[in-house]
CSV table of C-alpha atoms and ligand atoms in Angstrom, one decimal:
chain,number,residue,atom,x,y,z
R,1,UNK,CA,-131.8,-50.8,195.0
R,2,UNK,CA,-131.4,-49.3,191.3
R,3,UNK,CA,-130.1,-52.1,189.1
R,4,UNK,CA,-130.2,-52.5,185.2
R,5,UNK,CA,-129.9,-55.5,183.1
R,6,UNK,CA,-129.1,-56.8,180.0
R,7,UNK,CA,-131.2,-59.9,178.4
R,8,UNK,CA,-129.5,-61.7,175.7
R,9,UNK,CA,-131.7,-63.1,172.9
R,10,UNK,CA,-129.5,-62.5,170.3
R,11,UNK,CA,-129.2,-66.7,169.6
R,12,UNK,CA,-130.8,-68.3,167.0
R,13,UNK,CA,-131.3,-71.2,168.8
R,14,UNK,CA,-130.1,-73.8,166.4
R,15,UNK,CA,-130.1,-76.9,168.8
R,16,UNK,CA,-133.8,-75.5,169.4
R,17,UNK,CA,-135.3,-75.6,166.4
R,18,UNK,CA,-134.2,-72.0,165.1
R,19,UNK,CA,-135.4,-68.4,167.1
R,20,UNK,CA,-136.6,-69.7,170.0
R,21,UNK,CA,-136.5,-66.5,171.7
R,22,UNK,CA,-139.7,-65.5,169.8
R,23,UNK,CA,-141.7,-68.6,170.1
R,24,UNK,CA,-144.8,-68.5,172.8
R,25,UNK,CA,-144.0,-70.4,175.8
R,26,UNK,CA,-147.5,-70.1,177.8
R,27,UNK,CA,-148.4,-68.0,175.5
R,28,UNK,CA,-145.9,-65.5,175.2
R,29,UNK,CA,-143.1,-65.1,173.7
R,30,UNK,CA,-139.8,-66.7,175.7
R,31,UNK,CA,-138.0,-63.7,175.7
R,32,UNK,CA,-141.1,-61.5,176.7
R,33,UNK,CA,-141.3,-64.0,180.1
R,34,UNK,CA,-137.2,-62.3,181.1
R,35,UNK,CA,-138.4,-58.7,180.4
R,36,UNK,CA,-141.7,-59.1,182.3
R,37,UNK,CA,-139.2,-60.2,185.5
R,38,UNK,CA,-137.0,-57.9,185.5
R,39,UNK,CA,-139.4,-55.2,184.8
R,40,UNK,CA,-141.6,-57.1,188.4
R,41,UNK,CA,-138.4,-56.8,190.0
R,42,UNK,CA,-137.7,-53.1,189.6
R,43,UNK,CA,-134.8,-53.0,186.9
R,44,UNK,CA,-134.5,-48.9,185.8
R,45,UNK,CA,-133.2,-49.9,182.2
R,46,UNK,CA,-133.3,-53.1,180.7
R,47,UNK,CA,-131.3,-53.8,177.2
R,48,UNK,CA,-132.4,-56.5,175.2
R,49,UNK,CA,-129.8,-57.8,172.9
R,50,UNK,CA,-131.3,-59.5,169.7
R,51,UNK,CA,-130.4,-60.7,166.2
R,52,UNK,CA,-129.8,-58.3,164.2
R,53,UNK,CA,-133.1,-57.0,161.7
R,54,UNK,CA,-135.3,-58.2,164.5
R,55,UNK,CA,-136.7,-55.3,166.1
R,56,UNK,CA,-140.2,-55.3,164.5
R,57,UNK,CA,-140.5,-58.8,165.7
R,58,UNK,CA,-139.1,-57.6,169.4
R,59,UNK,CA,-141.8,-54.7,169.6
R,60,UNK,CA,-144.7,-56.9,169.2
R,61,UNK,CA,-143.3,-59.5,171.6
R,62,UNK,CA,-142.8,-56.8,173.8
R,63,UNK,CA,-145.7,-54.3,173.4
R,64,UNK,CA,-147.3,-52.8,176.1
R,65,UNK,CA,-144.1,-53.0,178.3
R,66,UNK,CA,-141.6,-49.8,179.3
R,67,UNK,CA,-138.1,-49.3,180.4
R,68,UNK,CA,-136.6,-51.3,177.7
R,69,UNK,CA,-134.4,-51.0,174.7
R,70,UNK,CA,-132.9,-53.6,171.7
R,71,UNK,CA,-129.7,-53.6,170.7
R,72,UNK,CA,-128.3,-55.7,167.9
R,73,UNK,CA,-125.9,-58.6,168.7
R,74,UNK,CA,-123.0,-59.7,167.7
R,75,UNK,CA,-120.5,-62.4,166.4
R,76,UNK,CA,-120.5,-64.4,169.6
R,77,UNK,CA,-122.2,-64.3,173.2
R,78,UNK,CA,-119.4,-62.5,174.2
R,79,UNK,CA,-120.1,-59.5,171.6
R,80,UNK,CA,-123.2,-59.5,172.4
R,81,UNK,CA,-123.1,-58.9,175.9
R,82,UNK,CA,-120.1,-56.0,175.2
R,83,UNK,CA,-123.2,-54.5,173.1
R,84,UNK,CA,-125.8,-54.9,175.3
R,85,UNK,CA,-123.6,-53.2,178.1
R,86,UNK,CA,-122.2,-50.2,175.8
R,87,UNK,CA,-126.1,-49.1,175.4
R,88,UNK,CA,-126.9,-48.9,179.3
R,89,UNK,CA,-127.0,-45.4,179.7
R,90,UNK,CA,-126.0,-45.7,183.2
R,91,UNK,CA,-122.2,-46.0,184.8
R,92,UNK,CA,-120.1,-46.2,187.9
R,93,UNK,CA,-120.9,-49.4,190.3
R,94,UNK,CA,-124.8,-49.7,189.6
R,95,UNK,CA,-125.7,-53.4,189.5
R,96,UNK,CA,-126.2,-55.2,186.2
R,97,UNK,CA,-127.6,-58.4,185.5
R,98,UNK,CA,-127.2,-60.5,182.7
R,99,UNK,CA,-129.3,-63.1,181.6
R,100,UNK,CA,-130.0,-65.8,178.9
R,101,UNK,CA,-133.6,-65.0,177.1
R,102,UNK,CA,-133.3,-69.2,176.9
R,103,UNK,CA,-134.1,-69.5,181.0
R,104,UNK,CA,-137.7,-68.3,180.8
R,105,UNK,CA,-139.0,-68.6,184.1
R,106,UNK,CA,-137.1,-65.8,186.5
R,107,UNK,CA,-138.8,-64.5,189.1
R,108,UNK,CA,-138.4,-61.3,190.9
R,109,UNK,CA,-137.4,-63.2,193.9
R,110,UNK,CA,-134.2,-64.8,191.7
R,111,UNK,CA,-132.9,-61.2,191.2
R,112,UNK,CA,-133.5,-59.8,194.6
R,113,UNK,CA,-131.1,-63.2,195.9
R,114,UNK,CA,-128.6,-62.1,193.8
R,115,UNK,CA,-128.9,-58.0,194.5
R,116,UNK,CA,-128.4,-59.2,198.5
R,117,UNK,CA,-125.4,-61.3,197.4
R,118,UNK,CA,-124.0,-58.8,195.8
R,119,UNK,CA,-122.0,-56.2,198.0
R,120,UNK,CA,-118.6,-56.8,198.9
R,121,UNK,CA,-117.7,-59.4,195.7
R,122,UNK,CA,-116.8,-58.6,192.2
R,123,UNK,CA,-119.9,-60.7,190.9
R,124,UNK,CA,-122.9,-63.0,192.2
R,125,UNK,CA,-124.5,-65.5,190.1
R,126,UNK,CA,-127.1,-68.0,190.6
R,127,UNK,CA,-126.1,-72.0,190.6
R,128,UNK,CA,-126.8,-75.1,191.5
R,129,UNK,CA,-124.7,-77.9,193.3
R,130,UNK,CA,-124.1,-80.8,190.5
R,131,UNK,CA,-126.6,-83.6,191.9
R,132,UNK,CA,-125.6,-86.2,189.6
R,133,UNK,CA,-122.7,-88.0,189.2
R,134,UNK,CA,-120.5,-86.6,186.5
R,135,UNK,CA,-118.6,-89.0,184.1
R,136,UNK,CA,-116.0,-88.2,181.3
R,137,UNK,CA,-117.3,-89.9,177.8
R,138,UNK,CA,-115.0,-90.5,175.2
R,139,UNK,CA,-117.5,-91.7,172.3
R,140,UNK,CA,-119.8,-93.8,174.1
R,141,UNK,CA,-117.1,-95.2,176.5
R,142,UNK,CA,-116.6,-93.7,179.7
R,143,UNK,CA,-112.8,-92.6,180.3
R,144,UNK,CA,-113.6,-91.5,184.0
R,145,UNK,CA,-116.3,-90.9,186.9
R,146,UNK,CA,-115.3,-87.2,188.0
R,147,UNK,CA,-115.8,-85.9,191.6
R,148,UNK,CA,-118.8,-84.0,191.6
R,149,UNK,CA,-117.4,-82.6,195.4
R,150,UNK,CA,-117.6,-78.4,195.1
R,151,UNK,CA,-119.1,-78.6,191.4
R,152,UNK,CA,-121.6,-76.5,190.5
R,153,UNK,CA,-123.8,-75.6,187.6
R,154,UNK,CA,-123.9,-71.9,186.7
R,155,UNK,CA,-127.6,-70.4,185.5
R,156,UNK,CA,-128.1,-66.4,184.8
R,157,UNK,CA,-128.6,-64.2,186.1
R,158,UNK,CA,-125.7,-63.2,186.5
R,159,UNK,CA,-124.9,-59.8,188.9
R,160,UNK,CA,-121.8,-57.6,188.5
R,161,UNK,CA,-121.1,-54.1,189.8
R,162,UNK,CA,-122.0,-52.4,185.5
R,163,UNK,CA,-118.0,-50.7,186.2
R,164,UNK,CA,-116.5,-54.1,187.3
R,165,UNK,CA,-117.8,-55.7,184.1
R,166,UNK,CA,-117.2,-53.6,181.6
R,167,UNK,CA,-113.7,-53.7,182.7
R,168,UNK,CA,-113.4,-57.2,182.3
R,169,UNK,CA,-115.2,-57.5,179.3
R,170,UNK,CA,-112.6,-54.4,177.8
R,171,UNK,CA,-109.5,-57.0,178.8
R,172,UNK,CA,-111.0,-60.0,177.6
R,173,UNK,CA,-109.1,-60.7,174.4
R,174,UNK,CA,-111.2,-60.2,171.6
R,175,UNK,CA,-110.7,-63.7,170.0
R,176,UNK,CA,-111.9,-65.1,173.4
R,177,UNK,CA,-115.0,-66.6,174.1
R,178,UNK,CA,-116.9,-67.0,177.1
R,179,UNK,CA,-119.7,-69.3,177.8
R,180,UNK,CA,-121.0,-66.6,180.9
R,181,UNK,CA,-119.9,-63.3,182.8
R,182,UNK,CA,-118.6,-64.9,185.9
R,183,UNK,CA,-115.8,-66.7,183.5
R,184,UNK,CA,-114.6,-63.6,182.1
R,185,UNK,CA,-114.5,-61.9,185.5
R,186,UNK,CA,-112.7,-64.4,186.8
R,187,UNK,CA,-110.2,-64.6,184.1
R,188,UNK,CA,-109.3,-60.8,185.2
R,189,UNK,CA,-108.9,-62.1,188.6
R,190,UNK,CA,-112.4,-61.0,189.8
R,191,UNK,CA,-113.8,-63.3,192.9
R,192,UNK,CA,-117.4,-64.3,192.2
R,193,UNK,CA,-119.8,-66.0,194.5
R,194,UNK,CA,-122.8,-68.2,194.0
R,195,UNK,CA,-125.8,-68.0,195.4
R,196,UNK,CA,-128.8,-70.8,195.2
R,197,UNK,CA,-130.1,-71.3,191.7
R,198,UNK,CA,-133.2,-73.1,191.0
R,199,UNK,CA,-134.0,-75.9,189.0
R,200,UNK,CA,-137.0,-74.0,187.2
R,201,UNK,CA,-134.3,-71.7,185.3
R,202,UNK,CA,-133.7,-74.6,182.9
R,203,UNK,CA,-132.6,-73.4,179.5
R,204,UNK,CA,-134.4,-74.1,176.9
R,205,UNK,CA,-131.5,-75.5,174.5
R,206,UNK,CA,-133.2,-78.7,172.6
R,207,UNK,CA,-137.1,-79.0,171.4
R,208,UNK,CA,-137.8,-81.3,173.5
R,209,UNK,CA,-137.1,-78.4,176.6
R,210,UNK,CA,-140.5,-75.9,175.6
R,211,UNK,CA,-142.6,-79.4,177.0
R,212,UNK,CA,-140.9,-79.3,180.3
R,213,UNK,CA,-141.0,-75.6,180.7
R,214,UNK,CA,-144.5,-75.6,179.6
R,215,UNK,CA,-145.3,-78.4,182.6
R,216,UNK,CA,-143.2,-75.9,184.4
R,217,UNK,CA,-145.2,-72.6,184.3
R,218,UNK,CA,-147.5,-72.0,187.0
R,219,UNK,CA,-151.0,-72.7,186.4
R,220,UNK,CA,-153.8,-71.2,187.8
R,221,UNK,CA,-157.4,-73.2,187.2
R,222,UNK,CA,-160.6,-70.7,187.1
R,223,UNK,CA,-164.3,-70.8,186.6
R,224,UNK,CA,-166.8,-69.4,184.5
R,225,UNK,CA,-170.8,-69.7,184.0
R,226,UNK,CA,-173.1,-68.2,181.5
R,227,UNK,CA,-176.8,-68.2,180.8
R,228,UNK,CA,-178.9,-67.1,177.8
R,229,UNK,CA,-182.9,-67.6,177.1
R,230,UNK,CA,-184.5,-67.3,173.9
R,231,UNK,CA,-188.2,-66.7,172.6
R,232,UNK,CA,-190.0,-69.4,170.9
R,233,UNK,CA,-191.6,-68.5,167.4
R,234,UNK,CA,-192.5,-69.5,164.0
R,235,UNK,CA,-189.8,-72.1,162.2
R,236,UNK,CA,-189.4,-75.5,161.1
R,237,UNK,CA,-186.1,-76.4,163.1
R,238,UNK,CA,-183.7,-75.3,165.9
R,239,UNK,CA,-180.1,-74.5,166.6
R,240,UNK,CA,-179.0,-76.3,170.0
R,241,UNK,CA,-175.1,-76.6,171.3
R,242,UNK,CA,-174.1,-76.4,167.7
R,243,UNK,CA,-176.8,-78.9,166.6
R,244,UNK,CA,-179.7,-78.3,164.1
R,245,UNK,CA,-183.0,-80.4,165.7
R,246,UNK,CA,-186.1,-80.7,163.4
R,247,UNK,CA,-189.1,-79.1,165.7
R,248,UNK,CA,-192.1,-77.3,164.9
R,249,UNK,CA,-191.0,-73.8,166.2
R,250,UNK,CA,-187.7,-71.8,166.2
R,251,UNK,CA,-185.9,-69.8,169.0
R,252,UNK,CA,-186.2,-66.0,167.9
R,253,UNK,CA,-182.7,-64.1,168.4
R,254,UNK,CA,-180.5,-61.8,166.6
R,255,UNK,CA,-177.8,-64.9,165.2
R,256,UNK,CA,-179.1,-68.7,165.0
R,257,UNK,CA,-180.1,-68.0,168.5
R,258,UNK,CA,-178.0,-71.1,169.8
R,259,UNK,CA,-178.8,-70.6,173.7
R,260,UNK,CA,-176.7,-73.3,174.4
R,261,UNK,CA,-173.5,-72.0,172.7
R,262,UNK,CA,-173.9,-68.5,174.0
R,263,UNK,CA,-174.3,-69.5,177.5
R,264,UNK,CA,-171.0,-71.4,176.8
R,265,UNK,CA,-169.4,-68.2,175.3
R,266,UNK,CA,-170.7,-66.1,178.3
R,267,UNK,CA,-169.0,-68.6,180.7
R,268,UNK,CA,-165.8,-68.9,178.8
R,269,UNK,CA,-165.3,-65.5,178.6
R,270,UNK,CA,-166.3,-65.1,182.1
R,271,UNK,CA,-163.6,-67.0,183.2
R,272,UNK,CA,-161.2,-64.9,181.2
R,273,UNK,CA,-162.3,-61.6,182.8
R,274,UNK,CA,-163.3,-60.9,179.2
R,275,UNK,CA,-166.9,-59.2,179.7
R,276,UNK,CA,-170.2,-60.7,178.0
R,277,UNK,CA,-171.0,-62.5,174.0
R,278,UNK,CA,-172.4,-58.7,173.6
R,279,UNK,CA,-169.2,-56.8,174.1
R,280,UNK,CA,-167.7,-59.0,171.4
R,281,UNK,CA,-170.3,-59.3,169.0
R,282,UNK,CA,-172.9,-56.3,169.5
R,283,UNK,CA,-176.5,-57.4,168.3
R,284,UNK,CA,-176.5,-54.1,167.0
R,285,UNK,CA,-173.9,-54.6,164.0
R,286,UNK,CA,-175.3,-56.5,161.3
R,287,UNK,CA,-172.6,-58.3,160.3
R,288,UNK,CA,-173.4,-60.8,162.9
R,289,UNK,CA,-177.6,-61.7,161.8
R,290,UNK,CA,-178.5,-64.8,161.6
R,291,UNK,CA,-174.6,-65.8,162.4
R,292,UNK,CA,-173.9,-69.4,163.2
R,293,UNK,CA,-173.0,-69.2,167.1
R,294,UNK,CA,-170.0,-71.8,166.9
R,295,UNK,CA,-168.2,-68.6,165.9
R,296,UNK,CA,-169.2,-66.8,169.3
R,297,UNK,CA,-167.4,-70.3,170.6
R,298,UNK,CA,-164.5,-69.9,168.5
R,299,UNK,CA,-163.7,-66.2,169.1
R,300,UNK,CA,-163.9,-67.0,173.5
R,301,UNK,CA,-161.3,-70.3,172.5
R,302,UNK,CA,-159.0,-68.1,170.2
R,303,UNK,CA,-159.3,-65.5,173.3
R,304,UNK,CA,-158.2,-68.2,175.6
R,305,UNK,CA,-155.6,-70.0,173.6
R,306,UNK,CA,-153.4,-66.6,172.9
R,307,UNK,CA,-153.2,-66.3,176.6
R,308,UNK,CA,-151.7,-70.0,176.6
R,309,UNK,CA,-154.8,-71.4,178.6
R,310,UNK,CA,-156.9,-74.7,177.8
R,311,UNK,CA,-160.7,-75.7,178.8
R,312,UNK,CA,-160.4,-78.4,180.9
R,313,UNK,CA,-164.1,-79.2,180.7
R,314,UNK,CA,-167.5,-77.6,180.4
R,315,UNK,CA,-171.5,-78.4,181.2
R,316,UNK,CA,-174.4,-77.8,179.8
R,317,UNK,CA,-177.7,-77.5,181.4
R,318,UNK,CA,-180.8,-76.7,178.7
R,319,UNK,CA,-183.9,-75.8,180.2
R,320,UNK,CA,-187.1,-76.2,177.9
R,321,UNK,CA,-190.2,-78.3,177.4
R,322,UNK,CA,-189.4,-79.5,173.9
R,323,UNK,CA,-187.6,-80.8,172.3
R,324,UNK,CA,-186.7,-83.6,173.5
R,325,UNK,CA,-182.8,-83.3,173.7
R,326,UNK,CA,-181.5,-86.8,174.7
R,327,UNK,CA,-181.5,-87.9,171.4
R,328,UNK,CA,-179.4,-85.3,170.2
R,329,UNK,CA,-177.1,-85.8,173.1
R,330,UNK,CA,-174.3,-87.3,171.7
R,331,UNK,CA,-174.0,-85.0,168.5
R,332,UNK,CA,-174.2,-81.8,170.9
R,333,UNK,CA,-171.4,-83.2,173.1
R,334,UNK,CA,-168.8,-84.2,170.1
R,335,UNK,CA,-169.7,-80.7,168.4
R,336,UNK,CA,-168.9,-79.4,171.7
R,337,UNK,CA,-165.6,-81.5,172.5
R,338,UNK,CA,-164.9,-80.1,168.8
R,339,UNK,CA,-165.4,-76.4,169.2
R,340,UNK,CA,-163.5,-76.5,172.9
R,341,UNK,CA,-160.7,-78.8,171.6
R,342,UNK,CA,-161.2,-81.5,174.4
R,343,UNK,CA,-162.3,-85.3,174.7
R,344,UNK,CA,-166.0,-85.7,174.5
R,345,UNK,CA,-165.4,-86.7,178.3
R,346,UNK,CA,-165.1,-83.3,179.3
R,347,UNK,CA,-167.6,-81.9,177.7
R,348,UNK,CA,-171.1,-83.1,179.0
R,349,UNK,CA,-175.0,-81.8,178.1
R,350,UNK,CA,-177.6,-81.7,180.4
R,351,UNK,CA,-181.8,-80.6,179.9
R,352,UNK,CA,-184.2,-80.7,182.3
R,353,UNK,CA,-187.8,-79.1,182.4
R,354,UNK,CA,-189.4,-76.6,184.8
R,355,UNK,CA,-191.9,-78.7,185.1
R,356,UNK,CA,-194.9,-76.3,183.4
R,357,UNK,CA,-193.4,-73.6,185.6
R,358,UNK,CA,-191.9,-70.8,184.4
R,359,UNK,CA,-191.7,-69.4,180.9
R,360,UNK,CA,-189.4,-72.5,179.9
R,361,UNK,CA,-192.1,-74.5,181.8
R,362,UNK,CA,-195.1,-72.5,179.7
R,363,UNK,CA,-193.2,-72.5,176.3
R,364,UNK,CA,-192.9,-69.1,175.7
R,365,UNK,CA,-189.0,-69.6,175.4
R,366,UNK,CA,-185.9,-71.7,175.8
R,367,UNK,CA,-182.7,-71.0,178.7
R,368,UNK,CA,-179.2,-72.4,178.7
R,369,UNK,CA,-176.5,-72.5,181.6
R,370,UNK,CA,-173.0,-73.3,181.1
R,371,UNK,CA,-170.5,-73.6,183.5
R,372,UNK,CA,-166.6,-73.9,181.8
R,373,UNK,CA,-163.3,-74.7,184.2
R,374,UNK,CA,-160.1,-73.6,182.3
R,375,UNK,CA,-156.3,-73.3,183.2
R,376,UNK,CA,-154.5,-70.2,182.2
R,377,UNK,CA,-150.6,-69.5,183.0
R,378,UNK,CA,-150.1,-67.3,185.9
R,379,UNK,CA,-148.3,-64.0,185.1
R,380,UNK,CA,-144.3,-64.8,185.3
R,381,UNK,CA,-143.9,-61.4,186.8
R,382,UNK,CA,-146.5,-62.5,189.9
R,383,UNK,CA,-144.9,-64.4,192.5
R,384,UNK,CA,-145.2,-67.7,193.2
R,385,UNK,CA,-148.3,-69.0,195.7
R,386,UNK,CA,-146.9,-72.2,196.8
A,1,LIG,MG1,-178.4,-65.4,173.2
């Protein structure tokens, strides 16, 4: 079914902490995670109503996405909304939903309940039966314990036939102000239903709200290995996981030749679906000899962090003759905890020898293997696994 929409982020947020529309939730912005639903869920248009002289900052939140459009807002929710629904380019009774940029987490599956719901009524939004019981508060000093019986709490979005609406928003006096759609339908004698809400659309209203809706997001946990060898050759001291060891030879390589901290940069950016440590930092460009590897580590972390993920712990296996690495142990492991931005009791190094096998075993060279577990948000526009 064609529908269109119309995402309000024209709030500043003030009980949030100021523009909270733009700040990442998961790593992206909150507004971003409405678009990217609506979008999943097939909407032909989608109007994005923000504050006024913030379209630069809308097209980077929203780059690399289509079938959407900003509008300025206005005064009051209520002016914004009469924006946001002047610019749909569409008429007659096609379905428009309106929705609060401040309840991140729609799915797809939200707006098809509500498209369903829709026939036959003047509106359809999502809600939620009021669980708790409700008292009246005068100061601190309760004045009455309300029936809850046939209350409900109204989330967005909100579903309207687009001709239904705009008539009711045209007779809603202009002083008027109206904390949803469904209000100002029903004050022109519309009859809207609900439908099931869900307790995940939570708005994000005080700054306490971006923890829960962080806990909220669905994570998924994924995997990543790496290896690296280098040649032995002439030196006075080695770079190991970050560490510098005193030994009579060197490992040979283009940067400090860390084996240990590529193989842990291969298996990060494994796990990210990122490719190899050579796409990102080619031997070939010079800019990068003799290059201290923690920032091979850095680069894969920033990689990870701006898609809102976390390591949740790493292991190192170093595979070699000499040195000896135990007493360097606990140094690797804090630089390691350090670079990853963990406690040093997920990060944990490992050596072993080949025993004289091999060409770790007959010195000719030094191998790594990492292996790096890290939880990244799933997409907001994929649906749900459990
Ligand atoms: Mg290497």
């Amino acid at each position: 079914m064609t529908f269109v929409a119309v995402i309000v982020a024209a709030g500043m947020g003030s009980r949030a902490g100021g523009a909270k529309q733009w700040r990442l939730l998961g790593g992206r912005p909150v507004a971003r995670w409405s678009l990217e639903a609506m979008l999943a869920a097939g909407a032909a248009d989608v109007v994005v109503v923000i504050p006024a002289g913030s379209e630069a900052q809308a097209a980077r939140a929203f780059a690399g996405l289509d079938r959407w459009r900003t509008v300025p807002g206005g005064a009051d929710r209520a002016a914004s909304v009469r924006n946001g629904l002047a610019a749909l380019a569409v008429t007659g009774e096609t379905p428009v939903l309106v929705h609060d940029a401040a309840r991140p987490l729609l799915k797809p599956a939200h707006v098809r309940r509500l498209l369903d719901a829709l026939p036959g009524w003047d509106g359809a939004i999502l809600a939620l039966p009021a669980a708790d019981t409700l008292k009246r508060v005068e100061g601190e000093r309760i004045a009455a314990t309300a029936s809850r019986d046939s209350l409900w709490r109204a989330q967005t979005p909100q579903a309207f036939p687009l001709n239904r609406l705009r008539a009711a928003y045209a007779r809603l006096p202009s002083d008027a102000s109206a904390t949803d759609e469904a209000s100002v339908v029903e004050a022109d004698g519309g009859t809207v239903r609900v439908v099931g809400g869900d307790p995940r659309l939570m708005k994000l209203t005080f700054p306490e709200d971006f923890a829960m809706a962080e806990a909220l997001i669905p994570r998924q946990m994924r995997i990543g290995q790496g290896f690296d060898a280098h040649r032995w050759g002439d030196g006075e001291a080695v770079w190991l996981c970050g560490v510098r060891i005193d030994h009579n030879q060197t490992l040979v390589g283009h940067s400090d030749a860390d084996a240990g901290l590529h193989a842990l940069t291969d298996a990060l950016l494994g796990a990210l679906g990122e490719g190899d440590i050579g796409d990102h930092f080619p031997p070939s460009d010079p800019q990068w000899k003799g290059a201290a590897s923690d920032r091979f580590v850095g680069h894969a972390v920033e990689l990870l962090r701006a898609r809102g993920g976390a390591v949740i712990n790493a292991d190192v296996t170093l595979i070699c003759e000499q040195p000896r690495i135990k007493p360097h142990r606990p140094a690797m492991r804090a630089r390691l905890a350090e670079l990853l931005g963990v406690s040093l009791d997920a990060v944990s190094v490992k050596a072993t020898t080949t025993e004289g096998m091999g060409f770790t075993g007959r010195q000719e060279g030094l191998a790594a293997q990492a292996v790096v577990s890290i939880s990244l948000p799933s997409r907001a526009s994929s649906e749900s696994r459990g």
